[in-house]
Short mmCIF file of C-alpha atoms in Angstrom, two decimals:
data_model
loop_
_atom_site.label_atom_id
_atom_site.label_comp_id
_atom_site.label_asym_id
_atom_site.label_seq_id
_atom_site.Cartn_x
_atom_site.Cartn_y
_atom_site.Cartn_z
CA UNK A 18 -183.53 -257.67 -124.43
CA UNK A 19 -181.43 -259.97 -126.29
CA UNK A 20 -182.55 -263.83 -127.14
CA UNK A 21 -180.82 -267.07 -128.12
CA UNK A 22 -182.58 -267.03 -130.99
CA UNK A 23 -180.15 -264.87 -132.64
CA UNK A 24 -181.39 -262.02 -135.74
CA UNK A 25 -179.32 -260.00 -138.29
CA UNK A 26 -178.70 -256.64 -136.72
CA UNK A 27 -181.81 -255.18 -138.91
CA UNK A 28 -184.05 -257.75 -138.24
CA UNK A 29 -187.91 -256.10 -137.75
CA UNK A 30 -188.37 -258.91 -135.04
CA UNK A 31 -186.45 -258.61 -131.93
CA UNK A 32 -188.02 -260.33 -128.16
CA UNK A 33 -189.12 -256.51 -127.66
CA UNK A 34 -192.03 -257.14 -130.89
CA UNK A 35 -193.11 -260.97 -131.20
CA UNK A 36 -196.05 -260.19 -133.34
CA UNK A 37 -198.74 -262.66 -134.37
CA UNK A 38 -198.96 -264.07 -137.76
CA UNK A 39 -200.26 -266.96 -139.24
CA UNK A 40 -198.17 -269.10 -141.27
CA UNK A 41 -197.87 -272.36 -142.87
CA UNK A 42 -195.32 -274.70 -144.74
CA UNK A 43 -194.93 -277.15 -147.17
CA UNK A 44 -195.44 -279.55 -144.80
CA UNK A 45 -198.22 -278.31 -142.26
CA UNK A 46 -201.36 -276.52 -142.86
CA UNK A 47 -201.83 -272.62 -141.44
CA UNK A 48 -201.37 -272.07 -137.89
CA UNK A 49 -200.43 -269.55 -135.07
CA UNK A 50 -196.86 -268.06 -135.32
CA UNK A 51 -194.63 -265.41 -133.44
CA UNK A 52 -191.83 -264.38 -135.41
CA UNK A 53 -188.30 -263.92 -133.81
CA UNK A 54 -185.11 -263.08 -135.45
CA UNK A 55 -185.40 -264.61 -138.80
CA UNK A 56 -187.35 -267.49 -137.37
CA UNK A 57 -191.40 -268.25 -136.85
CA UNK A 58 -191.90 -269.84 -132.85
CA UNK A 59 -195.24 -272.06 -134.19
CA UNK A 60 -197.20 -271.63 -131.19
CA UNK A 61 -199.35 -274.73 -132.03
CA UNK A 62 -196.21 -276.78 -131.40
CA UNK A 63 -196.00 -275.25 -127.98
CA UNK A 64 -199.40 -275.26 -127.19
CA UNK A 65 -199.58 -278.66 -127.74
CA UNK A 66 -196.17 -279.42 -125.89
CA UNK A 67 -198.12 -277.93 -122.49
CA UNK A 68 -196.23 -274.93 -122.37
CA UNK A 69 -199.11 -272.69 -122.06
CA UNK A 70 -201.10 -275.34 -119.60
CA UNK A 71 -200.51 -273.24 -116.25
CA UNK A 72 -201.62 -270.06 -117.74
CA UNK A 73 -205.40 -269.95 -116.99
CA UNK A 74 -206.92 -270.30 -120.61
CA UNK A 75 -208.17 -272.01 -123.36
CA UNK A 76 -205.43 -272.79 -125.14
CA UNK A 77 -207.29 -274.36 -128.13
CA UNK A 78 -207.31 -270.96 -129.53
CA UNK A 79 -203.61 -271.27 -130.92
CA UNK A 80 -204.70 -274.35 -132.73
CA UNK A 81 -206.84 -272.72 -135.33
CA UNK A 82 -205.57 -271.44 -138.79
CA UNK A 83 -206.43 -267.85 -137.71
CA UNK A 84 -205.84 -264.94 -135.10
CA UNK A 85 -209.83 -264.48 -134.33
CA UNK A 86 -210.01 -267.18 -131.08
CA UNK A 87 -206.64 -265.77 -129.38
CA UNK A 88 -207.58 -262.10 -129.82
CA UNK A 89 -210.99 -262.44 -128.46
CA UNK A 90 -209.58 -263.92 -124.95
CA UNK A 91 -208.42 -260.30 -124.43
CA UNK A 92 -205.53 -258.22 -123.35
CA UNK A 93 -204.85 -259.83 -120.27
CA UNK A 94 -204.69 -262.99 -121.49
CA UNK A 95 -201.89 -262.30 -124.69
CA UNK A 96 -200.09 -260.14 -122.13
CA UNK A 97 -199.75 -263.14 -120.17
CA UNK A 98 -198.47 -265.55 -123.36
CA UNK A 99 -196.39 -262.64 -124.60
CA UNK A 100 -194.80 -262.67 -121.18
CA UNK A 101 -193.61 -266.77 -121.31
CA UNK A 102 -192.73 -265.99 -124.86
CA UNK A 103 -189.86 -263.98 -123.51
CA UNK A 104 -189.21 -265.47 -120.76
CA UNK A 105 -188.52 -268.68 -122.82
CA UNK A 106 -187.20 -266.94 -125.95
CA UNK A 107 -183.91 -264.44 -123.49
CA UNK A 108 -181.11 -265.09 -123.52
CA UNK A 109 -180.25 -265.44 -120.07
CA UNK A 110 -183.31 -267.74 -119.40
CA UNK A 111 -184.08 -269.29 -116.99
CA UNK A 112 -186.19 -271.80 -118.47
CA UNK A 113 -183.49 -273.23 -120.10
CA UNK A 114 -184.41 -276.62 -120.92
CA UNK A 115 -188.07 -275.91 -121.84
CA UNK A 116 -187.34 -274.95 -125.78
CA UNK A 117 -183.75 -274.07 -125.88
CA UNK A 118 -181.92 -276.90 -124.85
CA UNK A 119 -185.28 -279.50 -125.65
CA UNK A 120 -183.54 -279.89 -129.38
CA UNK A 121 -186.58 -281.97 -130.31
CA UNK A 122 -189.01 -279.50 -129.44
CA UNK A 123 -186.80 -276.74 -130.74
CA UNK A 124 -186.32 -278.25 -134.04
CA UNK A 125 -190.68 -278.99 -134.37
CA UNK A 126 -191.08 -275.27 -133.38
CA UNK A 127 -188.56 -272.98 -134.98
CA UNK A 128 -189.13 -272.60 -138.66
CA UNK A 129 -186.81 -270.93 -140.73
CA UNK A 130 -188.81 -267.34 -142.34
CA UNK A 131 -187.78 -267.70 -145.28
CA UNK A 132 -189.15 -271.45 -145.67
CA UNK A 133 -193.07 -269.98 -144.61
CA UNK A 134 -195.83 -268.55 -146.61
CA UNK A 135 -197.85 -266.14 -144.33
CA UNK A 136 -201.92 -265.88 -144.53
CA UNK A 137 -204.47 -262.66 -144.07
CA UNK A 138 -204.18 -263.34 -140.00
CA UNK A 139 -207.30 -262.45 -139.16
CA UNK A 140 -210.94 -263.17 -140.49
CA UNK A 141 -212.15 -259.47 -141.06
CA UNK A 142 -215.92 -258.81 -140.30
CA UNK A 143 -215.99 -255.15 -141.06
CA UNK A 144 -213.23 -252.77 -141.79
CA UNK A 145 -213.68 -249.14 -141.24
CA UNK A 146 -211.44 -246.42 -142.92
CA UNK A 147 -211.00 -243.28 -140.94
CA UNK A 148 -209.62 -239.93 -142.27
CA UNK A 149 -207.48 -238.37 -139.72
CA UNK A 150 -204.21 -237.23 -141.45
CA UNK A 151 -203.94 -233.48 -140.50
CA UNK A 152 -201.44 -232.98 -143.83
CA UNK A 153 -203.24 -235.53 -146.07
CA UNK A 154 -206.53 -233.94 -144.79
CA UNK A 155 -204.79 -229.88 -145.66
CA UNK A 156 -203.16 -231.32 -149.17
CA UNK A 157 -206.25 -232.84 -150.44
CA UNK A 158 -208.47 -229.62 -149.32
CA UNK A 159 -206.17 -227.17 -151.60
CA UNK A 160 -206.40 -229.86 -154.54
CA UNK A 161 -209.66 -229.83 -155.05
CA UNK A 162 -210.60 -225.99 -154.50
CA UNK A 163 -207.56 -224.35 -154.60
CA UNK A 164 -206.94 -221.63 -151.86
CA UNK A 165 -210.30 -223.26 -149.80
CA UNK A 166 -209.64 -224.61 -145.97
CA UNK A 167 -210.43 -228.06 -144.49
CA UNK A 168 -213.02 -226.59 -142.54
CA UNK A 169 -214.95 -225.25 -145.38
CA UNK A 170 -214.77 -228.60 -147.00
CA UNK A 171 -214.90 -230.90 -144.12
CA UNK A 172 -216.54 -228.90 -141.34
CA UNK A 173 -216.19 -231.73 -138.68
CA UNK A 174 -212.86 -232.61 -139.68
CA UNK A 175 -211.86 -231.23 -135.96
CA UNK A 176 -214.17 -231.95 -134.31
CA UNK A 177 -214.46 -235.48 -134.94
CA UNK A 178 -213.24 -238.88 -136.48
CA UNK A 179 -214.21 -239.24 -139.76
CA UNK A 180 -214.58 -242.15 -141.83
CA UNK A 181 -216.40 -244.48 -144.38
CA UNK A 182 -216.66 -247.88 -143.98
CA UNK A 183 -214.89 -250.45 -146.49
CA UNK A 184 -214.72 -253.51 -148.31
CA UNK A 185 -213.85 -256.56 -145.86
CA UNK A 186 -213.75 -259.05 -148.39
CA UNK A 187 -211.29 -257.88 -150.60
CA UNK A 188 -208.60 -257.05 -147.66
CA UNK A 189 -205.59 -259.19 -148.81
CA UNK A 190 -202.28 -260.38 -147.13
CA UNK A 191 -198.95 -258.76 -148.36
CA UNK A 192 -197.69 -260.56 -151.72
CA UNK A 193 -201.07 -260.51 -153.35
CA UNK A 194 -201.26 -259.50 -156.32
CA UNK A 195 -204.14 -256.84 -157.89
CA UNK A 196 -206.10 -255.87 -161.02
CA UNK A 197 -206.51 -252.48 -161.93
CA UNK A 198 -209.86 -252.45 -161.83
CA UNK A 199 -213.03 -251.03 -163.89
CA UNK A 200 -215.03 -248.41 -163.76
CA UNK A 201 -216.71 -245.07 -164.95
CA UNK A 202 -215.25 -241.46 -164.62
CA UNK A 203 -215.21 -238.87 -166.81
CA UNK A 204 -212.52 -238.17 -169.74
CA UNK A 205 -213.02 -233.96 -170.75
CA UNK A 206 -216.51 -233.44 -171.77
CA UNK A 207 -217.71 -237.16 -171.35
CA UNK A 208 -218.04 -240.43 -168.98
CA UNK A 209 -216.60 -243.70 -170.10
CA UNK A 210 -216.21 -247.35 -168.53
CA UNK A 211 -212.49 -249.38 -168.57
CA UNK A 212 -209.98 -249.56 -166.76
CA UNK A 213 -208.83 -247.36 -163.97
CA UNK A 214 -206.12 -244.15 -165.64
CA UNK A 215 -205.33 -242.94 -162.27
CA UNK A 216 -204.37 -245.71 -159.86
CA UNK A 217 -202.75 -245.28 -156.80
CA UNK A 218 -201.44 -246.21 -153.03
CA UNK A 219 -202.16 -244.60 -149.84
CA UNK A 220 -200.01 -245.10 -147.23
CA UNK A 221 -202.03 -245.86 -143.70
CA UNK A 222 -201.57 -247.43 -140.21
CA UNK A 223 -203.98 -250.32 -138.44
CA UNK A 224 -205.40 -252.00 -136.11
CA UNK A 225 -207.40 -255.26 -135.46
CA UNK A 226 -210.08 -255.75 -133.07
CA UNK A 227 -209.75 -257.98 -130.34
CA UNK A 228 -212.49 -257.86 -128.01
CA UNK A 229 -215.76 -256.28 -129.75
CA UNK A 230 -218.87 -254.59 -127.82
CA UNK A 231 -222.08 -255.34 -127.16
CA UNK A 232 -224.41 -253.14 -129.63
CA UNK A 233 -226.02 -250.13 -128.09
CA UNK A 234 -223.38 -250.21 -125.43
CA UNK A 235 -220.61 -247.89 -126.66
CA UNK A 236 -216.85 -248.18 -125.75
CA UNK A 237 -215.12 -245.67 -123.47
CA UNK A 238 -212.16 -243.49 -125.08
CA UNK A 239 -209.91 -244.70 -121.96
CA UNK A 240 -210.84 -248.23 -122.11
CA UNK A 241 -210.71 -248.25 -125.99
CA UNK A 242 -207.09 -249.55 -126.12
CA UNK A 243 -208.05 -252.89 -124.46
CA UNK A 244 -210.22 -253.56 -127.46
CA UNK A 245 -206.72 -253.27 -129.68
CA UNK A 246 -205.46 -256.66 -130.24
CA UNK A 247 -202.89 -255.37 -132.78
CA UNK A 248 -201.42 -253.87 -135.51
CA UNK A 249 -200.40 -253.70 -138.77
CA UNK A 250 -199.32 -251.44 -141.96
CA UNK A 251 -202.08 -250.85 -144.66
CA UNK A 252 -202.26 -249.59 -148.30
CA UNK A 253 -205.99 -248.31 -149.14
CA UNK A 254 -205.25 -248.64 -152.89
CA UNK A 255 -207.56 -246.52 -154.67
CA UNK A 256 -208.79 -245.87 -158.51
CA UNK A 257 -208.80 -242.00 -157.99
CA UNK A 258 -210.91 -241.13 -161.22
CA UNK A 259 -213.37 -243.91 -160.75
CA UNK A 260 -213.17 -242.60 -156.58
CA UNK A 261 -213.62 -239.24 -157.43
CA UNK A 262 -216.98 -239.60 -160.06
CA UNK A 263 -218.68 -241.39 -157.35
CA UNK A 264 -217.93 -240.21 -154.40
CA UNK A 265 -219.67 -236.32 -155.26
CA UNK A 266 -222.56 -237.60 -153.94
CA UNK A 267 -222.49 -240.38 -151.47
CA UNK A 268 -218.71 -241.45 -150.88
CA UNK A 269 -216.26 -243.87 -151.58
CA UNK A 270 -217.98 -246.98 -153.17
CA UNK A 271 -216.04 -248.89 -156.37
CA UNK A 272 -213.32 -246.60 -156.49
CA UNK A 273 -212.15 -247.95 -152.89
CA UNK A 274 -213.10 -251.95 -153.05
CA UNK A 275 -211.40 -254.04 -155.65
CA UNK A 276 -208.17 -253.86 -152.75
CA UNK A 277 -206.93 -253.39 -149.88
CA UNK A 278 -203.56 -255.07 -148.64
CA UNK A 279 -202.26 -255.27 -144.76
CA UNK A 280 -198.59 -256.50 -143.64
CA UNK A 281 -198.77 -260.14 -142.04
CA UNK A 282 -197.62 -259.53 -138.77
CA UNK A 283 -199.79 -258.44 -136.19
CA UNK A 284 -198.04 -256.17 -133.75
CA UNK A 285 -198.80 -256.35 -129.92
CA UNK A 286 -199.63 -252.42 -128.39
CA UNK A 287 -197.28 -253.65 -125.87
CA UNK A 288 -194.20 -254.02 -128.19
CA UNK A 289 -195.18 -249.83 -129.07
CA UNK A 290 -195.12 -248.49 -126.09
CA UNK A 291 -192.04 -246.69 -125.85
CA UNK A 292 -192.92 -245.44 -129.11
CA UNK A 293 -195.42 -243.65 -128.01
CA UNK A 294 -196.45 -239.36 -128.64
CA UNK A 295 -199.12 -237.33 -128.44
CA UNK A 296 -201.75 -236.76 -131.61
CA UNK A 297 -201.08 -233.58 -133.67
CA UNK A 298 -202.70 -230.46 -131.48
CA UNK A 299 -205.03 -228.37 -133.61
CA UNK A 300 -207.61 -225.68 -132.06
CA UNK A 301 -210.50 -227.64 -130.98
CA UNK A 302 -213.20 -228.07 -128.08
CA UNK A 303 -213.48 -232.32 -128.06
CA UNK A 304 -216.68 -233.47 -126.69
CA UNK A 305 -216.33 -235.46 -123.18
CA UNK A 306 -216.36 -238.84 -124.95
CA UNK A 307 -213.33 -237.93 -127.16
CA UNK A 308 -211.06 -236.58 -124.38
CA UNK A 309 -207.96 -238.50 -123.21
CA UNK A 310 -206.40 -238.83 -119.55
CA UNK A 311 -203.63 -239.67 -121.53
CA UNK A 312 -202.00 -237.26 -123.98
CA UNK A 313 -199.49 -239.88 -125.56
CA UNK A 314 -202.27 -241.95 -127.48
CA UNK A 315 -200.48 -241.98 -131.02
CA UNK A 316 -197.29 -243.73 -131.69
CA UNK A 317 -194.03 -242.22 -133.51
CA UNK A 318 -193.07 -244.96 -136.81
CA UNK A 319 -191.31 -243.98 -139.72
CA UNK A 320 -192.94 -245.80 -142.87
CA UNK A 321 -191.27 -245.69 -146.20
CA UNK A 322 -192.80 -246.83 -149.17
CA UNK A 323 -191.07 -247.82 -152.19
CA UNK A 324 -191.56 -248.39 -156.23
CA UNK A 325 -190.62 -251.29 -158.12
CA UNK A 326 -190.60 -251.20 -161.54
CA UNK A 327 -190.68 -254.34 -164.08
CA UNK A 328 -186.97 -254.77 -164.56
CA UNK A 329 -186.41 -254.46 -161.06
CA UNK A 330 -184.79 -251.46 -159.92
CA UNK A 331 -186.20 -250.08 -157.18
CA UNK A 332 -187.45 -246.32 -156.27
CA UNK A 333 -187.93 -244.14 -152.57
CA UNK A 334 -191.72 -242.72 -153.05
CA UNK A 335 -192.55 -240.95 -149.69
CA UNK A 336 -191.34 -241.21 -146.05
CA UNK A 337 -194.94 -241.20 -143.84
CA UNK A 338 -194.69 -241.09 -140.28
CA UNK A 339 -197.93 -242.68 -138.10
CA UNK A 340 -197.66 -239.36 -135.89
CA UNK A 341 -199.54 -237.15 -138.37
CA UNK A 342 -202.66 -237.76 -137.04
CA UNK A 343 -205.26 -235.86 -135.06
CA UNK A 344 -207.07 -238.32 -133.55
CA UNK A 345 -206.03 -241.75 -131.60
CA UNK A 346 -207.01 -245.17 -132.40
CA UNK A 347 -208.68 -244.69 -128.93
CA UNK A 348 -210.60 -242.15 -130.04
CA UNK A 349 -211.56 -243.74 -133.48
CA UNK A 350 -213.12 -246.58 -131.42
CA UNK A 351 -214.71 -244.50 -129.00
CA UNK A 352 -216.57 -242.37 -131.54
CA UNK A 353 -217.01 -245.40 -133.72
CA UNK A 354 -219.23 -247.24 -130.57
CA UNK A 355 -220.97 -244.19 -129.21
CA UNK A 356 -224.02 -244.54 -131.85
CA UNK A 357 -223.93 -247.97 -130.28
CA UNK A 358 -222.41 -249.94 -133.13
CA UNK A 359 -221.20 -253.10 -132.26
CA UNK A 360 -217.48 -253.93 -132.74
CA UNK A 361 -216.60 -257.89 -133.54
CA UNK A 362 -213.18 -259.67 -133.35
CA UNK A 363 -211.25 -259.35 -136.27
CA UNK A 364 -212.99 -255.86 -137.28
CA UNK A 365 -210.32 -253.99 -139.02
CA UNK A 366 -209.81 -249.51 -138.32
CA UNK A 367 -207.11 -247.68 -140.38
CA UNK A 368 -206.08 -243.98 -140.07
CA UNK A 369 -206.33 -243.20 -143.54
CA UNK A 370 -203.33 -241.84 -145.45
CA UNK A 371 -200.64 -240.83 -142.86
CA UNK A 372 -199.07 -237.77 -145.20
CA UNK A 373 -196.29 -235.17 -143.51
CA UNK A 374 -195.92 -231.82 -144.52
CA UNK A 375 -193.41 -232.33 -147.39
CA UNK A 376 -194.00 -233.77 -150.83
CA UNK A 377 -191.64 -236.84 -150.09
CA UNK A 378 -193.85 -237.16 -147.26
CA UNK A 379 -197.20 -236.98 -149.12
CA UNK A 380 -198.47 -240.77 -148.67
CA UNK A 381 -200.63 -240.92 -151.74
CA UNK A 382 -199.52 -239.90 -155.55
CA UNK A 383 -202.87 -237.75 -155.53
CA UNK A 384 -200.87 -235.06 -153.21
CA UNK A 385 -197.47 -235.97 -154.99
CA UNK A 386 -198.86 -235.16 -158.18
CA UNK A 387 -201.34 -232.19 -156.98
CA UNK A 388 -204.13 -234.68 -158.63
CA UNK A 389 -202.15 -235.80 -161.40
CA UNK A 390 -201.28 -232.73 -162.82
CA UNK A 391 -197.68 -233.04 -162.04
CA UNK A 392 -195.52 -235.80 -162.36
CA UNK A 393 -193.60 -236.83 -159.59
CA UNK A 394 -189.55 -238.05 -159.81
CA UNK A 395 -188.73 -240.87 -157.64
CA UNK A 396 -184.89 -241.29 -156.70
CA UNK A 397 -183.46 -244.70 -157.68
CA UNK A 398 -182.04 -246.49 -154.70
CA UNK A 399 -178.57 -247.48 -155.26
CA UNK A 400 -179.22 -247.32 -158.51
CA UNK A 401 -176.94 -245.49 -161.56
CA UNK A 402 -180.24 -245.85 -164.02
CA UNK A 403 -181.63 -242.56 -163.17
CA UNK A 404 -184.53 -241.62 -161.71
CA UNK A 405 -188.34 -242.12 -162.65
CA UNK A 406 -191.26 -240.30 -162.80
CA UNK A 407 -194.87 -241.13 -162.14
CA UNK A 408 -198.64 -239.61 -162.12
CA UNK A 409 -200.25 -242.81 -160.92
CA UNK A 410 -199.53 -246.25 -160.94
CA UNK A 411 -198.75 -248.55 -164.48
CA UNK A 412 -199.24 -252.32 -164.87
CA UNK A 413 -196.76 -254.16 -163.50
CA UNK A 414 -195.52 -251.16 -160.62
CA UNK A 415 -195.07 -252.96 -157.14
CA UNK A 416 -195.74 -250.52 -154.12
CA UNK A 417 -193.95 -251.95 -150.67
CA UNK A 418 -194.57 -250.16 -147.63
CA UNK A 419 -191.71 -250.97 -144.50
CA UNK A 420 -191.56 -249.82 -140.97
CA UNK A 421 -189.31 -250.50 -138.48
CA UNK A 422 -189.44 -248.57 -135.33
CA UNK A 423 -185.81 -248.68 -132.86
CA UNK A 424 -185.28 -248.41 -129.21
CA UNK A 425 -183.41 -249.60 -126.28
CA UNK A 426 -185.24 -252.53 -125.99
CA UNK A 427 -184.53 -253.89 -129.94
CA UNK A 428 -186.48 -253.20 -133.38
CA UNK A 429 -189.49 -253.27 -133.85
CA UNK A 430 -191.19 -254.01 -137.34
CA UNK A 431 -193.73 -254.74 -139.17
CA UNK A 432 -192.55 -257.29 -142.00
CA UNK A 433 -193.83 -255.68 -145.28
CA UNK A 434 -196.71 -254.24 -146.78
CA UNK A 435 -196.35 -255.08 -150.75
CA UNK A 436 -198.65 -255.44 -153.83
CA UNK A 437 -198.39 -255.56 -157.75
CA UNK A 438 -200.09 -254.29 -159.85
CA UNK A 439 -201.73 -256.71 -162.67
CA UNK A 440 -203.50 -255.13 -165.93
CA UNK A 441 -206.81 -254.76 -165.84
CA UNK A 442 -208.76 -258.32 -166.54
#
């Protein structure tokens, strides 16, 4: 599907993607964007010009500085937008003279990418981080008892979607910065306060909400997916020694709050659907609720993550895929509902760390590193500086996450996930 909007050949944002953002410019205030090529459509423009007037909704909701009004009108509704968006934006339109040959309202409505500062797109409620990384899961086992099996650590690891629930309010956009933050963990035979020693990134995959539930009335598993409005790369950063002093007892708390960062653009589930495979098989019995008439409920994205270091030069970390999971975002929602907790627009649900089976796969410097206990080399990237090694994060280290998924139809990306690292205040 080509457009007139022309892209670099490894552009993330071909007519096959057109994921939500929210952007804004020196010279108007945050609104409702699609990117394209190397371009941002502002939908407010459009919305405003009438070119939504004949599609049966409230089109006030792509006036507002954030996603939450246009992903609560539901699936059928963006599936209908999504489809004038490319009928407008191909090549061989036929709709011509509506935005590509209407100069004036092509020049009010195309904004060059690299002129636009993008925004956290959604307001987020709640976000919920689930653990459902079959390697990540294995990895961390053998780390912290040696020789022991996920089931004797994690009995319901199989069985079900586990999770904890996070920190909404300090979910950033991509580009913030973060401090390391403080906290207590233990240094050999005693506990002290400061600042984090064993920082680090964990690479995940998300979703936002669109439409929530009522509470007490739980969500389907084969329904689930018209709940997803979107989604987006995540890094769950996380202060490992403060994490793991804490957590003995009750579970993540301080060690998982002071940040979490998302990329900016909010993919459509219909721009991943040929990108689409089957959760990892392990031997199980699922529960009626948790069983799929679908078996191709998890999607197959490479996501590399890289290391920047103060001078620049740049460093390949890990290669994640999102396939390396066990459960579906289907099924997280599913089991997340059937208590009969309510789900809300804008409620954010991550995988947890999406690991393979390698160490260059390993999505977290906790499995690189076997918990810090051996440093990990990371190759330069065209580069003659030589290599450089790591046991968690420094001051001043910027993690990037990048995925870009490619089929017939054109690329498919998610803009990136980045954050730097600031010293502790």
């Amino acid at each position: 599907m080509a457009s007139w909007v022309h892209d670099d050949e490894g552009s993330h944002f071909s007519l096959q993607n057109l994921p939500y953002g929210i952007f804004s410019t020196e010279a108007s205030p945050a609104r409702v964007g699609v990117a394209i090529g190397e371009h941002v459509l502002d939908l407010k423009v459009l919305a405003e010009g009438g070119i939504f007037d004949d599609l049966d909704f409230d089109v006030t909701a792509l006036l507002q500085p954030t996603l939450n009004a246009f992903a609560a009108l539901g699936r059928h509704v963006q599936s209908r937008v999504r489809q004038r968006l490319q009928d407008l934006l191909k090549e061989d339109t036929e709709f011509g003279n509506v935005l590509r040959d209407n100069h004036t309202l092509r020049g009010r409505a195309l904004v060059r990418l690299s002129s636009v500062t993008m925004h956290l797109p959604m307001v987020i409620g709640d976000y919920t981080d689930f653990f459902v990384g079959l390697h990540h899961a294995v990895t961390c086992a053998d780390i912290l008892k040696p020789g022991a099996t996920i089931e004797q650590l994690c009995p319901c690891f199989f069985n079900l979607p586990i999770a904890y629930n996070g920190r909404a309010s300090s979910v950033v956009v991509s580009e913030t910065p973060l401090h390391r933050p403080h906290g207590q963990f233990p240094v050999e035979a005693t506990v002290v306060s400061g600042p984090c020693r064993k920082l680090d990134f964990e690479v995940e995959f998300a979703c936002f909400v669109g439409k929530g539930n009522k509470m007490g009335e739980p969500i389907g598993v084969d329904s689930a997916e018209d709940h997803i409005f979107g989604f987006v790369l995540m890094n769950d950063w996380s202060a490992r020694d403060i994490q793991m002093y804490e957590a003995t007892i009750m579970g993540p708390f301080n060690g998982k709050s002071f940040c979490t960062t998302v990329s900016p653009w909010v993919v459509p589930p219909e721009a991943l659907d040929p990108f689409r495979v089957a959760p990892k098989k392990t031997p199980r019995t699922l529960p009626d609720y948790l069983v799929e008439k679908s078996e191709l409920s998890a999607y197959d994205i490479s996501i590399r993550a890289t290391l920047e270091v103060a001078n620049g030069q740049t460093y390949k970390v890990a290669d994640c895929n999102t396939n390396n999971v066990i459960f579906s975002f289907a099924q997280m929602i599913a089991h997340h509902t059937r208590g009969g907790c309510p789900l809300r627009t804008g409620d954010l649900i991550a995988t947890g760390t999406l690991s393979g089976p390698d160490r260059e796969n390993a999505g977290c410097l906790l499995e690189q590193t076997r918990g810090g206990k051996d440093p990990y080399e990371m190759v330069a990237e065209n580069s003659s500086t030589g290599n450089v090694l790591r046991t968690y994060l420094e001051d001043n280290d910027r993690i990037t996450f990048t995925a870009q998924a490619s089929g017939a139809a054109g690329n498919v990306g998610f803009g990136s996930c980045s954050g730097m690292v600031l010293p502790a205040p």
